[in-house]
PDB file of C-alpha atoms in Angstrom:
ATOM      1  CA  UNK J   1     -16.127   1.986  68.185  1.00  0.00           C
ATOM      2  CA  UNK J   2     -14.827  -0.506  65.683  1.00  0.00           C
ATOM      3  CA  UNK J   3     -17.193  -3.350  64.995  1.00  0.00           C
ATOM      4  CA  UNK J   4     -17.699  -6.152  62.499  1.00  0.00           C
ATOM      5  CA  UNK J   5     -21.094  -7.780  62.116  1.00  0.00           C
ATOM      6  CA  UNK J   6     -21.818 -11.062  60.380  1.00  0.00           C
ATOM      7  CA  UNK J   7     -25.518 -11.811  60.614  1.00  0.00           C
ATOM      8  CA  UNK J   8     -25.534 -15.266  59.011  1.00  0.00           C
ATOM      9  CA  UNK J   9     -24.514 -17.949  61.494  1.00  0.00           C
ATOM     10  CA  UNK J  10     -24.816 -20.609  58.810  1.00  0.00           C
ATOM     11  CA  UNK J  11     -25.268 -20.874  55.060  1.00  0.00           C
ATOM     12  CA  UNK J  12     -25.901 -23.783  52.731  1.00  0.00           C
ATOM     13  CA  UNK J  13     -25.007 -23.806  49.058  1.00  0.00           C
ATOM     14  CA  UNK J  14     -25.038 -26.445  46.383  1.00  0.00           C
ATOM     15  CA  UNK J  15     -21.809 -27.343  44.652  1.00  0.00           C
ATOM     16  CA  UNK J  16     -21.026 -25.142  41.616  1.00  0.00           C
ATOM     17  CA  UNK J  17     -23.406 -22.419  42.774  1.00  0.00           C
ATOM     18  CA  UNK J  18     -22.352 -18.946  43.935  1.00  0.00           C
ATOM     19  CA  UNK J  19     -22.845 -17.797  47.519  1.00  0.00           C
ATOM     20  CA  UNK J  20     -22.628 -14.429  49.251  1.00  0.00           C
ATOM     21  CA  UNK J  21     -21.526 -14.081  52.865  1.00  0.00           C
ATOM     22  CA  UNK J  22     -22.564 -10.813  54.471  1.00  0.00           C
ATOM     23  CA  UNK J  23     -20.388  -8.461  56.491  1.00  0.00           C
ATOM     24  CA  UNK J  24     -20.986  -4.953  57.768  1.00  0.00           C
ATOM     25  CA  UNK J  25     -18.496  -2.839  59.637  1.00  0.00           C
ATOM     26  CA  UNK J  26     -18.239   0.325  61.640  1.00  0.00           C
ATOM     27  CA  UNK J  27     -15.263   2.580  62.164  1.00  0.00           C
ATOM     28  CA  UNK J  28     -14.621   6.292  62.409  1.00  0.00           C
ATOM     29  CA  UNK J  29     -11.243   5.973  60.728  1.00  0.00           C
ATOM     30  CA  UNK J  30     -11.186   6.900  57.003  1.00  0.00           C
ATOM     31  CA  UNK J  31      -8.292   4.502  56.398  1.00  0.00           C
ATOM     32  CA  UNK J  32      -8.987   0.842  57.004  1.00  0.00           C
ATOM     33  CA  UNK J  33      -8.592  -2.566  55.499  1.00  0.00           C
ATOM     34  CA  UNK J  34     -11.237  -5.255  55.266  1.00  0.00           C
ATOM     35  CA  UNK J  35     -10.256  -8.907  55.178  1.00  0.00           C
ATOM     36  CA  UNK J  36     -11.819 -12.310  54.846  1.00  0.00           C
ATOM     37  CA  UNK J  37     -10.388 -15.448  56.410  1.00  0.00           C
ATOM     38  CA  UNK J  38     -11.352 -19.085  56.035  1.00  0.00           C
ATOM     39  CA  UNK J  39     -11.136 -21.514  58.927  1.00  0.00           C
ATOM     40  CA  UNK J  40     -11.567 -25.170  57.915  1.00  0.00           C
ATOM     41  CA  UNK J  41     -12.427 -27.812  60.485  1.00  0.00           C
ATOM     42  CA  UNK J  42      -8.694 -28.436  60.932  1.00  0.00           C
ATOM     43  CA  UNK J  43      -8.506 -25.038  62.621  1.00  0.00           C
ATOM     44  CA  UNK J  44      -6.011 -22.931  60.725  1.00  0.00           C
ATOM     45  CA  UNK J  45      -6.859 -19.364  59.683  1.00  0.00           C
ATOM     46  CA  UNK J  46      -6.347 -18.831  55.971  1.00  0.00           C
ATOM     47  CA  UNK J  47      -6.252 -15.319  54.519  1.00  0.00           C
ATOM     48  CA  UNK J  48      -8.446 -15.077  51.408  1.00  0.00           C
ATOM     49  CA  UNK J  49      -8.875 -11.517  50.211  1.00  0.00           C
ATOM     50  CA  UNK J  50      -8.665  -7.900  51.266  1.00  0.00           C
ATOM     51  CA  UNK J  51     -10.103  -4.512  50.325  1.00  0.00           C
ATOM     52  CA  UNK J  52      -8.629  -1.134  51.192  1.00  0.00           C
ATOM     53  CA  UNK J  53     -10.956   1.696  52.141  1.00  0.00           C
ATOM     54  CA  UNK J  54      -9.726   3.865  49.262  1.00  0.00           C
ATOM     55  CA  UNK J  55      -9.848   1.157  46.634  1.00  0.00           C
ATOM     56  CA  UNK J  56     -12.214   2.074  43.818  1.00  0.00           C
ATOM     57  CA  UNK J  57     -12.622  -1.415  42.466  1.00  0.00           C
ATOM     58  CA  UNK J  58     -13.811  -4.520  44.220  1.00  0.00           C
ATOM     59  CA  UNK J  59     -11.064  -6.973  45.067  1.00  0.00           C
ATOM     60  CA  UNK J  60     -10.953 -10.364  43.389  1.00  0.00           C
ATOM     61  CA  UNK J  61      -8.817 -13.418  44.058  1.00  0.00           C
ATOM     62  CA  UNK J  62      -9.655 -16.384  41.897  1.00  0.00           C
ATOM     63  CA  UNK J  63     -13.151 -17.570  42.840  1.00  0.00           C
ATOM     64  CA  UNK J  64     -13.369 -15.027  45.652  1.00  0.00           C
ATOM     65  CA  UNK J  65     -14.548 -11.472  45.207  1.00  0.00           C
ATOM     66  CA  UNK J  66     -15.334  -8.800  47.732  1.00  0.00           C
ATOM     67  CA  UNK J  67     -18.427  -6.706  47.122  1.00  0.00           C
ATOM     68  CA  UNK J  68     -17.416  -3.432  48.761  1.00  0.00           C
ATOM     69  CA  UNK J  69     -20.142  -0.830  49.301  1.00  0.00           C
ATOM     70  CA  UNK J  70     -18.513   1.946  51.277  1.00  0.00           C
ATOM     71  CA  UNK J  71     -21.601   4.090  51.824  1.00  0.00           C
ATOM     72  CA  UNK J  72     -23.431   1.114  53.277  1.00  0.00           C
ATOM     73  CA  UNK J  73     -20.332  -0.018  55.199  1.00  0.00           C
ATOM     74  CA  UNK J  74     -20.600  -3.496  53.825  1.00  0.00           C
ATOM     75  CA  UNK J  75     -17.938  -5.884  52.550  1.00  0.00           C
ATOM     76  CA  UNK J  76     -19.611  -9.067  51.402  1.00  0.00           C
ATOM     77  CA  UNK J  77     -17.639 -12.080  50.243  1.00  0.00           C
ATOM     78  CA  UNK J  78     -18.809 -13.762  47.066  1.00  0.00           C
ATOM     79  CA  UNK J  79     -17.632 -17.276  46.315  1.00  0.00           C
ATOM     80  CA  UNK J  80     -18.333 -18.353  42.776  1.00  0.00           C
ATOM     81  CA  UNK J  81     -18.647 -21.975  41.656  1.00  0.00           C
ATOM     82  CA  UNK J  82     -18.629 -23.403  45.182  1.00  0.00           C
ATOM     83  CA  UNK J  83     -16.652 -26.544  45.842  1.00  0.00           C
ATOM     84  CA  UNK J  84     -16.991 -29.127  48.590  1.00  0.00           C
ATOM     85  CA  UNK J  85     -13.659 -27.934  49.963  1.00  0.00           C
ATOM     86  CA  UNK J  86     -15.152 -24.499  50.561  1.00  0.00           C
ATOM     87  CA  UNK J  87     -17.067 -25.874  53.555  1.00  0.00           C
ATOM     88  CA  UNK J  88     -15.610 -23.971  56.503  1.00  0.00           C
ATOM     89  CA  UNK J  89     -16.093 -21.034  58.847  1.00  0.00           C
ATOM     90  CA  UNK J  90     -15.584 -17.663  57.213  1.00  0.00           C
ATOM     91  CA  UNK J  91     -14.592 -14.595  59.173  1.00  0.00           C
ATOM     92  CA  UNK J  92     -14.780 -10.990  58.119  1.00  0.00           C
ATOM     93  CA  UNK J  93     -12.225  -8.723  59.790  1.00  0.00           C
ATOM     94  CA  UNK J  94     -11.163  -5.097  59.821  1.00  0.00           C
ATOM     95  CA  UNK J  95      -7.895  -3.349  60.534  1.00  0.00           C
ATOM     96  CA  UNK J  96      -7.798   0.385  61.187  1.00  0.00           C
ATOM     97  CA  UNK J  97      -5.734   2.946  63.099  1.00  0.00           C
ATOM     98  CA  UNK J  98      -5.700   0.652  66.144  1.00  0.00           C
ATOM     99  CA  UNK J  99      -3.544  -1.682  64.020  1.00  0.00           C
ATOM    100  CA  UNK J 100      -5.060  -4.848  65.392  1.00  0.00           C
ATOM    101  CA  UNK J 101      -7.506  -6.997  63.457  1.00  0.00           C
ATOM    102  CA  UNK J 102     -11.018  -7.289  64.837  1.00  0.00           C
ATOM    103  CA  UNK J 103     -13.233 -10.131  63.734  1.00  0.00           C
ATOM    104  CA  UNK J 104     -16.881 -10.815  63.236  1.00  0.00           C
ATOM    105  CA  UNK J 105     -18.534 -13.864  64.731  1.00  0.00           C
ATOM    106  CA  UNK J 106     -18.190 -15.857  61.524  1.00  0.00           C
ATOM    107  CA  UNK J 107     -20.454 -17.697  59.099  1.00  0.00           C
ATOM    108  CA  UNK J 108     -20.371 -21.455  58.765  1.00  0.00           C
ATOM    109  CA  UNK J 109     -20.671 -22.388  55.097  1.00  0.00           C
ATOM    110  CA  UNK J 110     -21.671 -25.886  54.094  1.00  0.00           C
ATOM    111  CA  UNK J 111     -21.428 -26.942  50.475  1.00  0.00           C
ATOM    112  CA  UNK J 112     -23.497 -29.963  49.483  1.00  0.00           C
ATOM    113  CA  UNK J 113     -23.273 -32.086  46.314  1.00  0.00           C
TER     114      UNK J 113
ATOM    115  CA  UNK Q   1       1.801 -22.290  54.658  1.00  0.00           C
ATOM    116  CA  UNK Q   2       1.587 -18.827  56.253  1.00  0.00           C
ATOM    117  CA  UNK Q   3       5.190 -18.851  57.446  1.00  0.00           C
ATOM    118  CA  UNK Q   4       4.131 -18.361  61.068  1.00  0.00           C
ATOM    119  CA  UNK Q   5       5.131 -21.246  63.322  1.00  0.00           C
ATOM    120  CA  UNK Q   6       3.409 -22.067  66.583  1.00  0.00           C
ATOM    121  CA  UNK Q   7       4.380 -24.733  69.065  1.00  0.00           C
ATOM    122  CA  UNK Q   8       3.078 -26.918  70.522  1.00  0.00           C
ATOM    123  CA  UNK Q   9       0.034 -27.836  68.436  1.00  0.00           C
ATOM    124  CA  UNK Q  10      -1.767 -29.358  71.378  1.00  0.00           C
ATOM    125  CA  UNK Q  11      -1.408 -28.894  75.100  1.00  0.00           C
ATOM    126  CA  UNK Q  12      -3.311 -30.673  77.828  1.00  0.00           C
ATOM    127  CA  UNK Q  13      -2.784 -29.561  81.392  1.00  0.00           C
ATOM    128  CA  UNK Q  14      -4.525 -29.361  84.732  1.00  0.00           C
ATOM    129  CA  UNK Q  15      -6.156 -26.454  86.481  1.00  0.00           C
ATOM    130  CA  UNK Q  16      -3.736 -24.259  88.381  1.00  0.00           C
ATOM    131  CA  UNK Q  17      -0.817 -25.037  86.115  1.00  0.00           C
ATOM    132  CA  UNK Q  18       1.277 -22.731  83.938  1.00  0.00           C
ATOM    133  CA  UNK Q  19       2.064 -23.158  80.251  1.00  0.00           C
ATOM    134  CA  UNK Q  20       4.071 -21.334  77.610  1.00  0.00           C
ATOM    135  CA  UNK Q  21       3.028 -21.022  73.996  1.00  0.00           C
ATOM    136  CA  UNK Q  22       5.647 -20.147  71.443  1.00  0.00           C
ATOM    137  CA  UNK Q  23       5.433 -18.315  68.137  1.00  0.00           C
ATOM    138  CA  UNK Q  24       7.917 -17.565  65.363  1.00  0.00           C
ATOM    139  CA  UNK Q  25       6.672 -14.868  62.990  1.00  0.00           C
ATOM    140  CA  UNK Q  26       7.178 -14.790  59.247  1.00  0.00           C
ATOM    141  CA  UNK Q  27      10.653 -13.818  58.200  1.00  0.00           C
ATOM    142  CA  UNK Q  28      10.938 -10.030  58.285  1.00  0.00           C
ATOM    143  CA  UNK Q  29       7.705  -9.399  60.195  1.00  0.00           C
ATOM    144  CA  UNK Q  30       8.211  -7.196  63.237  1.00  0.00           C
ATOM    145  CA  UNK Q  31       4.686  -7.332  64.670  1.00  0.00           C
ATOM    146  CA  UNK Q  32       3.297 -10.287  66.556  1.00  0.00           C
ATOM    147  CA  UNK Q  33      -0.302 -10.586  67.708  1.00  0.00           C
ATOM    148  CA  UNK Q  34      -1.900 -13.120  70.012  1.00  0.00           C
ATOM    149  CA  UNK Q  35      -5.541 -14.123  69.736  1.00  0.00           C
ATOM    150  CA  UNK Q  36      -7.750 -16.473  71.711  1.00  0.00           C
ATOM    151  CA  UNK Q  37     -10.559 -18.369  70.036  1.00  0.00           C
ATOM    152  CA  UNK Q  38     -13.137 -19.973  72.285  1.00  0.00           C
ATOM    153  CA  UNK Q  39     -16.623 -21.226  71.504  1.00  0.00           C
ATOM    154  CA  UNK Q  40     -18.397 -18.603  73.586  1.00  0.00           C
ATOM    155  CA  UNK Q  41     -16.122 -15.589  72.978  1.00  0.00           C
ATOM    156  CA  UNK Q  42     -15.136 -15.973  69.359  1.00  0.00           C
ATOM    157  CA  UNK Q  43     -11.795 -14.557  68.219  1.00  0.00           C
ATOM    158  CA  UNK Q  44     -10.473 -12.178  70.841  1.00  0.00           C
ATOM    159  CA  UNK Q  45      -7.386 -10.026  70.504  1.00  0.00           C
ATOM    160  CA  UNK Q  46      -5.063 -10.455  73.460  1.00  0.00           C
ATOM    161  CA  UNK Q  47      -1.894  -8.493  72.886  1.00  0.00           C
ATOM    162  CA  UNK Q  48       0.444  -7.094  70.231  1.00  0.00           C
ATOM    163  CA  UNK Q  49       4.205  -6.669  70.181  1.00  0.00           C
ATOM    164  CA  UNK Q  50       6.221  -4.660  67.728  1.00  0.00           C
ATOM    165  CA  UNK Q  51       9.964  -5.198  67.513  1.00  0.00           C
ATOM    166  CA  UNK Q  52      10.197  -6.319  71.106  1.00  0.00           C
ATOM    167  CA  UNK Q  53       7.906  -3.747  72.678  1.00  0.00           C
ATOM    168  CA  UNK Q  54       4.306  -4.080  73.725  1.00  0.00           C
ATOM    169  CA  UNK Q  55       2.149  -2.087  71.309  1.00  0.00           C
ATOM    170  CA  UNK Q  56      -1.455  -2.817  72.283  1.00  0.00           C
ATOM    171  CA  UNK Q  57      -3.419  -4.789  74.816  1.00  0.00           C
ATOM    172  CA  UNK Q  58      -6.818  -6.299  74.376  1.00  0.00           C
ATOM    173  CA  UNK Q  59      -8.860  -8.622  76.539  1.00  0.00           C
ATOM    174  CA  UNK Q  60      -5.873 -10.243  78.194  1.00  0.00           C
ATOM    175  CA  UNK Q  61      -6.241 -11.537  81.723  1.00  0.00           C
ATOM    176  CA  UNK Q  62      -3.734 -10.570  84.395  1.00  0.00           C
ATOM    177  CA  UNK Q  63      -2.838 -14.267  84.675  1.00  0.00           C
ATOM    178  CA  UNK Q  64      -1.587 -14.092  81.093  1.00  0.00           C
ATOM    179  CA  UNK Q  65       1.581 -12.399  79.937  1.00  0.00           C
ATOM    180  CA  UNK Q  66       3.623 -12.256  76.784  1.00  0.00           C
ATOM    181  CA  UNK Q  67       6.932 -11.055  75.490  1.00  0.00           C
ATOM    182  CA  UNK Q  68       8.793 -10.710  72.228  1.00  0.00           C
ATOM    183  CA  UNK Q  69      12.465 -11.530  72.152  1.00  0.00           C
ATOM    184  CA  UNK Q  70      15.303  -9.894  70.179  1.00  0.00           C
ATOM    185  CA  UNK Q  71      15.060 -12.604  67.527  1.00  0.00           C
ATOM    186  CA  UNK Q  72      11.363 -11.575  67.212  1.00  0.00           C
ATOM    187  CA  UNK Q  73       9.871 -14.838  68.381  1.00  0.00           C
ATOM    188  CA  UNK Q  74       7.181 -14.435  70.999  1.00  0.00           C
ATOM    189  CA  UNK Q  75       5.901 -16.391  73.947  1.00  0.00           C
ATOM    190  CA  UNK Q  76       2.516 -16.283  75.627  1.00  0.00           C
ATOM    191  CA  UNK Q  77       2.528 -17.392  79.247  1.00  0.00           C
ATOM    192  CA  UNK Q  78      -0.685 -18.586  80.832  1.00  0.00           C
ATOM    193  CA  UNK Q  79      -0.688 -19.200  84.572  1.00  0.00           C
ATOM    194  CA  UNK Q  80      -3.121 -20.384  87.261  1.00  0.00           C
ATOM    195  CA  UNK Q  81      -5.043 -22.028  84.480  1.00  0.00           C
ATOM    196  CA  UNK Q  82      -8.800 -22.435  84.741  1.00  0.00           C
ATOM    197  CA  UNK Q  83     -11.186 -24.641  82.796  1.00  0.00           C
ATOM    198  CA  UNK Q  84     -12.410 -21.562  80.942  1.00  0.00           C
ATOM    199  CA  UNK Q  85      -8.940 -20.958  79.503  1.00  0.00           C
ATOM    200  CA  UNK Q  86      -9.391 -23.955  77.225  1.00  0.00           C
ATOM    201  CA  UNK Q  87      -9.271 -22.503  73.731  1.00  0.00           C
ATOM    202  CA  UNK Q  88      -7.376 -22.261  70.485  1.00  0.00           C
ATOM    203  CA  UNK Q  89      -4.600 -19.695  70.774  1.00  0.00           C
ATOM    204  CA  UNK Q  90      -3.357 -18.082  67.606  1.00  0.00           C
ATOM    205  CA  UNK Q  91      -0.274 -16.108  66.890  1.00  0.00           C
ATOM    206  CA  UNK Q  92      -0.207 -13.840  63.860  1.00  0.00           C
ATOM    207  CA  UNK Q  93       2.377 -11.587  62.326  1.00  0.00           C
ATOM    208  CA  UNK Q  94       2.484  -8.703  59.915  1.00  0.00           C
ATOM    209  CA  UNK Q  95       5.158  -6.617  58.259  1.00  0.00           C
ATOM    210  CA  UNK Q  96       5.689  -2.882  58.249  1.00  0.00           C
ATOM    211  CA  UNK Q  97       4.857  -2.318  54.611  1.00  0.00           C
ATOM    212  CA  UNK Q  98       1.315  -1.109  54.081  1.00  0.00           C
ATOM    213  CA  UNK Q  99      -0.146  -0.785  57.553  1.00  0.00           C
ATOM    214  CA  UNK Q 100      -3.889  -1.245  57.748  1.00  0.00           C
ATOM    215  CA  UNK Q 101      -3.954  -2.662  54.233  1.00  0.00           C
ATOM    216  CA  UNK Q 102      -1.748  -5.599  55.182  1.00  0.00           C
ATOM    217  CA  UNK Q 103      -3.323  -8.848  56.308  1.00  0.00           C
ATOM    218  CA  UNK Q 104      -2.255 -10.657  59.424  1.00  0.00           C
ATOM    219  CA  UNK Q 105      -0.792 -14.062  58.723  1.00  0.00           C
ATOM    220  CA  UNK Q 106      -1.792 -16.676  61.257  1.00  0.00           C
ATOM    221  CA  UNK Q 107      -0.046 -19.712  62.592  1.00  0.00           C
ATOM    222  CA  UNK Q 108      -1.918 -22.992  62.899  1.00  0.00           C
ATOM    223  CA  UNK Q 109      -2.692 -22.330  66.535  1.00  0.00           C
ATOM    224  CA  UNK Q 110      -2.117 -24.109  69.829  1.00  0.00           C
ATOM    225  CA  UNK Q 111      -5.112 -25.966  71.184  1.00  0.00           C
ATOM    226  CA  UNK Q 112      -5.065 -25.751  74.950  1.00  0.00           C
ATOM    227  CA  UNK Q 113      -7.191 -28.088  77.010  1.00  0.00           C
ATOM    228  CA  UNK Q 114      -7.370 -27.506  80.757  1.00  0.00           C
ATOM    229  CA  UNK Q 115      -8.743 -30.466  82.736  1.00  0.00           C
TER     230      UNK Q 115
END
């Protein structure tokens, strides 16, 4: 069965430091996409970055990168040079042959000065 | 701005009532998804429509129903509301381009409070 696991309920990071948010997944489908979303306190869901199951290189989008380790079924989000505005909930999600997106339980990131 | 529009932003109603949530997908997107986000259940997939037809069902209660109209906007109907239905309801859309490698784009959500 498809499953996304985020084991860190909360993370703290100092401004300008890098932080890694963990995500593991499970699916029997060889074709899938992995996504990260940010949910600020205002509530909207903001798409950040994605990785396809056949992609050879890790995805990057500005300060966000996705550390994709297929054999370990992990897709960790790395945020470099954290900013105060990065404080939010972060969700890892997967889309496979079922077409829908399934989400992990999220990690609350707090960036302090 | 994701391009997905949800109305209303907030809804406060009483138990036993019925409400309708509306969603306009991004221009050109044929698929619409509804999700419920509550504190105890997290983000739960409710239902998906593709070009007017129901494509997949998730954890949607029988008291809830949805439809997608010819102009591709979608409505989620919630009836006989209970306190536990209080949640943030999201609509999302996606195109037909790259399948599983395409992200879903979310609206800002409708926050439903049942009193």
